[in-house]
Tab-separated table of C-alpha atoms in Angstrom:
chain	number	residue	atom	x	y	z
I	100	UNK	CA	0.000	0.000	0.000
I	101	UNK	CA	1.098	3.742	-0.785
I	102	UNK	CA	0.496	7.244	0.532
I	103	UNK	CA	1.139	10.261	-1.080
I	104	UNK	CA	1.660	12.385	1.685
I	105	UNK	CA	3.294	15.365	1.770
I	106	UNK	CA	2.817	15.392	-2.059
I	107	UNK	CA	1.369	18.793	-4.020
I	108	UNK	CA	-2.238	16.934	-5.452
I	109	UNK	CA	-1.226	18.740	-8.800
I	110	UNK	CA	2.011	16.142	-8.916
I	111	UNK	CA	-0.554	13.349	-8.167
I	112	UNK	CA	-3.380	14.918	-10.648
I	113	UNK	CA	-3.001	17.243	-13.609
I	114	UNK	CA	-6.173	17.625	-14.053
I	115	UNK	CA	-6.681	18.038	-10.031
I	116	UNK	CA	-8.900	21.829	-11.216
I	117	UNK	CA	-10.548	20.756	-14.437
I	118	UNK	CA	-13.029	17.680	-12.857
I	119	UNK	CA	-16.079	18.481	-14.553
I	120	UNK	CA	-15.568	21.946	-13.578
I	121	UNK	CA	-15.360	20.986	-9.900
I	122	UNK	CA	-14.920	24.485	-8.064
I	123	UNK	CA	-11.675	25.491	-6.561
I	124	UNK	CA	-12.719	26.807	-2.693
I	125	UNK	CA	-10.237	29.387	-2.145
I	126	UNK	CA	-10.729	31.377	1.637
I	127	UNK	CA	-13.244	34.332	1.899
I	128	UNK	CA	-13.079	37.367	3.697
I	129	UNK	CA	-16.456	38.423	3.181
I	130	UNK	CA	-16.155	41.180	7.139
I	131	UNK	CA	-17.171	40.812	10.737
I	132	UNK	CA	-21.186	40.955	9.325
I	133	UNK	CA	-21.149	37.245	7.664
I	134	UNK	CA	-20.265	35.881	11.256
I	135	UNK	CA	-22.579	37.734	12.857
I	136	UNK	CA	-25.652	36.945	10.336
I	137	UNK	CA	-24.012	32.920	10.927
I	138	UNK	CA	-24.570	32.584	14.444
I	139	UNK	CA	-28.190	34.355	14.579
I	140	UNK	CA	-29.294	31.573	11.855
I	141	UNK	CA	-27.958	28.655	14.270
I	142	UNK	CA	-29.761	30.231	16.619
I	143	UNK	CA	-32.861	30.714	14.682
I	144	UNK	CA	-32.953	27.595	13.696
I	145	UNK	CA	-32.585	26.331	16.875
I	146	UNK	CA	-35.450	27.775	17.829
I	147	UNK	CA	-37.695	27.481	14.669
I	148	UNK	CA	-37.246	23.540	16.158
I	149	UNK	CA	-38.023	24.187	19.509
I	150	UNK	CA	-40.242	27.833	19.673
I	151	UNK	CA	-43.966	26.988	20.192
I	152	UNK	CA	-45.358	30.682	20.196
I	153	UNK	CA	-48.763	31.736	19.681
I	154	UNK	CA	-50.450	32.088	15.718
I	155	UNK	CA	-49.930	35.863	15.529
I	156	UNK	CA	-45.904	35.271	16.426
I	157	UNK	CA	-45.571	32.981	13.690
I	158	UNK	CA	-46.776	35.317	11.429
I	159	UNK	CA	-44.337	38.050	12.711
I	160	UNK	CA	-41.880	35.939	12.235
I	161	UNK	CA	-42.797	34.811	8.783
I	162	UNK	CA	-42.916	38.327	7.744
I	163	UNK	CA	-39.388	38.868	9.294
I	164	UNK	CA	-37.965	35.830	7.215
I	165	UNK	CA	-39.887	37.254	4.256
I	166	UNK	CA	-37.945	40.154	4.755
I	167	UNK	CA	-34.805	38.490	4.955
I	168	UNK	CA	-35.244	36.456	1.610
I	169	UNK	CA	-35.886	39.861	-0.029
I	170	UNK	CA	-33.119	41.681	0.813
I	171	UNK	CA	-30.707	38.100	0.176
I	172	UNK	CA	-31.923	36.733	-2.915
I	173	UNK	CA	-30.948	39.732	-5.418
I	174	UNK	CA	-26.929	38.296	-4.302
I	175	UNK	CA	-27.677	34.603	-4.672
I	176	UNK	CA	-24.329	33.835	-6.160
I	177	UNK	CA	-22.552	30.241	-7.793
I	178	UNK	CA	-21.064	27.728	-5.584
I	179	UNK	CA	-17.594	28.569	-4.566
I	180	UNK	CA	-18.372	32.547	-5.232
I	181	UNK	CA	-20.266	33.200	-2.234
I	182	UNK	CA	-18.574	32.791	1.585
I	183	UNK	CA	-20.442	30.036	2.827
I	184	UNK	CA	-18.129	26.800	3.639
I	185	UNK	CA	-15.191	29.324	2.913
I	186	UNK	CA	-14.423	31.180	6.164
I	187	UNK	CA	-12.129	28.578	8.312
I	188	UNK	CA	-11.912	30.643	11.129
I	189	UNK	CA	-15.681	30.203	11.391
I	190	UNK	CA	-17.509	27.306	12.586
I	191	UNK	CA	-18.314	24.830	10.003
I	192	UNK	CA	-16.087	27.350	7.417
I	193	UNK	CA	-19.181	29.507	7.607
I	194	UNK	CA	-21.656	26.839	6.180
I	195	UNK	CA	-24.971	26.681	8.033
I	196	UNK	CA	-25.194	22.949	6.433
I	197	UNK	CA	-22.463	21.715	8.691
I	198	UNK	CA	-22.829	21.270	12.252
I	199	UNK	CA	-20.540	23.967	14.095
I	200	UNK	CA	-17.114	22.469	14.051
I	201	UNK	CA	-13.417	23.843	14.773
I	202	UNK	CA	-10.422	22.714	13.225
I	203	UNK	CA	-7.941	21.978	16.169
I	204	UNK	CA	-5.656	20.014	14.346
I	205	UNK	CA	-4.891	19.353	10.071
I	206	UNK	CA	-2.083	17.314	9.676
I	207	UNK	CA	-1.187	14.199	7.136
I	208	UNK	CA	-1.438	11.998	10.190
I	209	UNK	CA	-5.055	13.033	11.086
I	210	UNK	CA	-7.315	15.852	11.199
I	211	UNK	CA	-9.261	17.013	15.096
I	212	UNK	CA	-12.352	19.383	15.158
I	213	UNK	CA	-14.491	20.481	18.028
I	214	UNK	CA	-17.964	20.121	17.570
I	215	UNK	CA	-21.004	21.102	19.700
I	216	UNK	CA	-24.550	19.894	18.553
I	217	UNK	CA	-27.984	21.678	19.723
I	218	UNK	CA	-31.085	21.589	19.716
I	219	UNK	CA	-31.717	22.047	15.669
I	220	UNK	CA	-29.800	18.451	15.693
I	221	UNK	CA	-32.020	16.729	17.514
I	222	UNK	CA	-33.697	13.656	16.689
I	223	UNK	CA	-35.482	12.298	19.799
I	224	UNK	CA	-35.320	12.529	23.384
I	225	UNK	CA	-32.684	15.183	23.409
I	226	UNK	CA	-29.970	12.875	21.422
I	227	UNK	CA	-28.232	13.804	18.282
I	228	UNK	CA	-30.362	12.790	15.041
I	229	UNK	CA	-28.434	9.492	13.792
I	230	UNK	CA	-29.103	10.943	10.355
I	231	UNK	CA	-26.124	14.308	11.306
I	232	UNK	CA	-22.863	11.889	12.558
I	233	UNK	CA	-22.437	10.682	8.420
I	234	UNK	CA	-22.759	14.113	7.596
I	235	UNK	CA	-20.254	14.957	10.201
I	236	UNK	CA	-17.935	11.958	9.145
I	237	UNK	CA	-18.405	12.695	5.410
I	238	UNK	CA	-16.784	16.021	5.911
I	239	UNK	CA	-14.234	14.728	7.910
I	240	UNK	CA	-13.294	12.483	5.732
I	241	UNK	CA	-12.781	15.278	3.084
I	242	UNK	CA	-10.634	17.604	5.328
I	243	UNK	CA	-8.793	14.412	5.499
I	244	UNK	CA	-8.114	13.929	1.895
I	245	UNK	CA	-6.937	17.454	1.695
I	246	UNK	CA	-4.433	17.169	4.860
I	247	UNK	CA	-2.973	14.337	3.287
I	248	UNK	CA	-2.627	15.748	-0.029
I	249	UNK	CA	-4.517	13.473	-2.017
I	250	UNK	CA	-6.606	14.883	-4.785
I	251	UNK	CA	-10.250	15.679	-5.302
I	252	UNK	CA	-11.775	12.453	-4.434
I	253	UNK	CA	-15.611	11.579	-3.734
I	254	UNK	CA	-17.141	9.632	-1.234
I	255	UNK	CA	-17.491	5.722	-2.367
I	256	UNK	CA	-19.108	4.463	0.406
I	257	UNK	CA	-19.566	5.683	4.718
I	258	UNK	CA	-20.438	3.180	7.914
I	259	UNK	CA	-21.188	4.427	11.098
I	260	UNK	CA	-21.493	2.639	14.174
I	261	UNK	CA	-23.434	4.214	17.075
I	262	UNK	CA	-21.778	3.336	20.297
I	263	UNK	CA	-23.202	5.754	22.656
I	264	UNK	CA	-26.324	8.336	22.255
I	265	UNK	CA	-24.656	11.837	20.945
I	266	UNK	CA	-25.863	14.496	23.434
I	267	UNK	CA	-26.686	17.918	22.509
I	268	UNK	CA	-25.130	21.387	23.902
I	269	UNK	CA	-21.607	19.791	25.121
I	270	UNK	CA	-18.183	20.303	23.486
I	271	UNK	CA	-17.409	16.610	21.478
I	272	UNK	CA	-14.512	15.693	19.886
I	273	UNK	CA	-13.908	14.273	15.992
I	274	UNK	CA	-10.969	12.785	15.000
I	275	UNK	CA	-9.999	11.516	11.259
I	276	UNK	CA	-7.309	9.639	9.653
I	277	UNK	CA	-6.383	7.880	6.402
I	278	UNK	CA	-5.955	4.209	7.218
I	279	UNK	CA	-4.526	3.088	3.685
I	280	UNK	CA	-4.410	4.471	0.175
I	281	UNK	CA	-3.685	2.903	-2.935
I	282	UNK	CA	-3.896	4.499	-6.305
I	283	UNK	CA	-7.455	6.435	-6.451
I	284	UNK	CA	-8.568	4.193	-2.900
I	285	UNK	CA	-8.071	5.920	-0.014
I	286	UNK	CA	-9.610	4.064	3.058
I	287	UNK	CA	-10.485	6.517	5.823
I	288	UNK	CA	-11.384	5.869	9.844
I	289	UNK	CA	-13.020	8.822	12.343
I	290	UNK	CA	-14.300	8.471	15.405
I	291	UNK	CA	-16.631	11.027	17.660
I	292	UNK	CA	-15.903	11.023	21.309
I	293	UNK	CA	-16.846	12.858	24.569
I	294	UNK	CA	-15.423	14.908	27.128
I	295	UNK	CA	-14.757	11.520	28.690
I	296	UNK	CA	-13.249	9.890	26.048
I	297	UNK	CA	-16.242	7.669	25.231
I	298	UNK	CA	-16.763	6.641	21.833
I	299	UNK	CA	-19.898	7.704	20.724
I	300	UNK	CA	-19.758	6.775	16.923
I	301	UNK	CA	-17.444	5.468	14.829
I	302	UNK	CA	-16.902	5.608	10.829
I	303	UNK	CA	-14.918	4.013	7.770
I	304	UNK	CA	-15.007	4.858	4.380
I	305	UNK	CA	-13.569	4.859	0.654
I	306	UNK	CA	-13.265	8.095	-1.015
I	307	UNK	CA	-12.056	7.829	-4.771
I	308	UNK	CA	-9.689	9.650	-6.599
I	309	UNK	CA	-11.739	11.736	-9.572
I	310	UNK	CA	-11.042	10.861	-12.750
I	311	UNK	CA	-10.397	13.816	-15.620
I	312	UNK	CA	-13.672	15.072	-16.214
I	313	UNK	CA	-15.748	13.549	-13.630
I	314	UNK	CA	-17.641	15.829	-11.667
């Protein structure tokens, strides 16, 4: 088995920014404002889960969102132009599709992130829906694919196991690694644990190496 760590994906790949016009995701700036408008719509959506107001708040609040989509939509721009999932320093790089993670390590030997679930990630009985830990590991295993070096590669398949119930509103820790890589295989482990160490979940995976021009 081989690894190319440490290698520039461009060596690897020539075609590594031509894959069916696969965007490049180059860092955003886009001001103080995008993090602010970030963490109100975690929070709104926290509570547009768990708010059980009476008919005439609803429809204050409907108008608000209204509002919201109005001013918005006239800058709806094309993936990779617009700041969302672009802004590391922000939790989940600024994408409100990702639960709010922190890179705390990014190395070829493993990547470590933070996480926190709430309330919007519920799925019963105050536990973490099952249905968020793949999309948690499926990112992972992405960030991993990049810290090794490896080039644009797609999920082939994802397992979780669910050791423990994933609780909501407590700092967690997810950890990611490439296990083995040959040619376009890569073969990649994570695991989510708690403050205790616990292992709540566990994943493995194959991600695949794109071909030139495959999206």
């Amino acid at each position: 088995m081989s690894s190319d760590f440490g290698l520039d994906p461009r060596r690897v790949d020539p075609e590594y920014d031509r894959h069916g016009g696969f965007p490049v995701f180059e860092a955003a700036d886009p001001g103080p404002g995008f993090g602010r408008f970030l963490t109100a719509m975690r929070r709104a959506q926290d509570l547009a889960v768990s708010a059980d107001p009476d008919p005439d708040t609803w429809n204050d609040a409907a108008d608000r969102v209204e509002e919201l989509v109005a001013l918005l939509e006239p800058f709806q721009a094309a993936e990779g132009v617009g700041p969302s999932n672009r802004v590391p320093s922000l939790p989940g790089a600024g994408s409100l599709l990702m639960p709010p993670w922190t890179v705390t390590k990014f190395e070829a030997d493993g990547v470590e992130l933070q996480v926190t679930f709430s309330r919007y990630h519920v799925g019963g009985n105050s536990a973490v829906h099952g249905g968020v830990l793949p999309l948690l590991f499926d990112s992972m295993f992405g960030m991993v694919i990049h810290a090794t070096g490896r080039p644009i590669s797609r999920t082939a398949f994802l397992h979780v196991d669910y050791r423990r119930v994933t609780p909501i509103d407590t700092v967690l820790t997810a950890r990611g690694w490439l296990r083995e890589a040959e040619d376009r295989k890569a073969w990649v482990n994570a695991e989510l644990l708690d403050a205790d160490g616990n292992v709540l979940a566990e994943s493995n995976g194959l991600m695949i190496r794109l071909l030139p021009g495959q999206p």
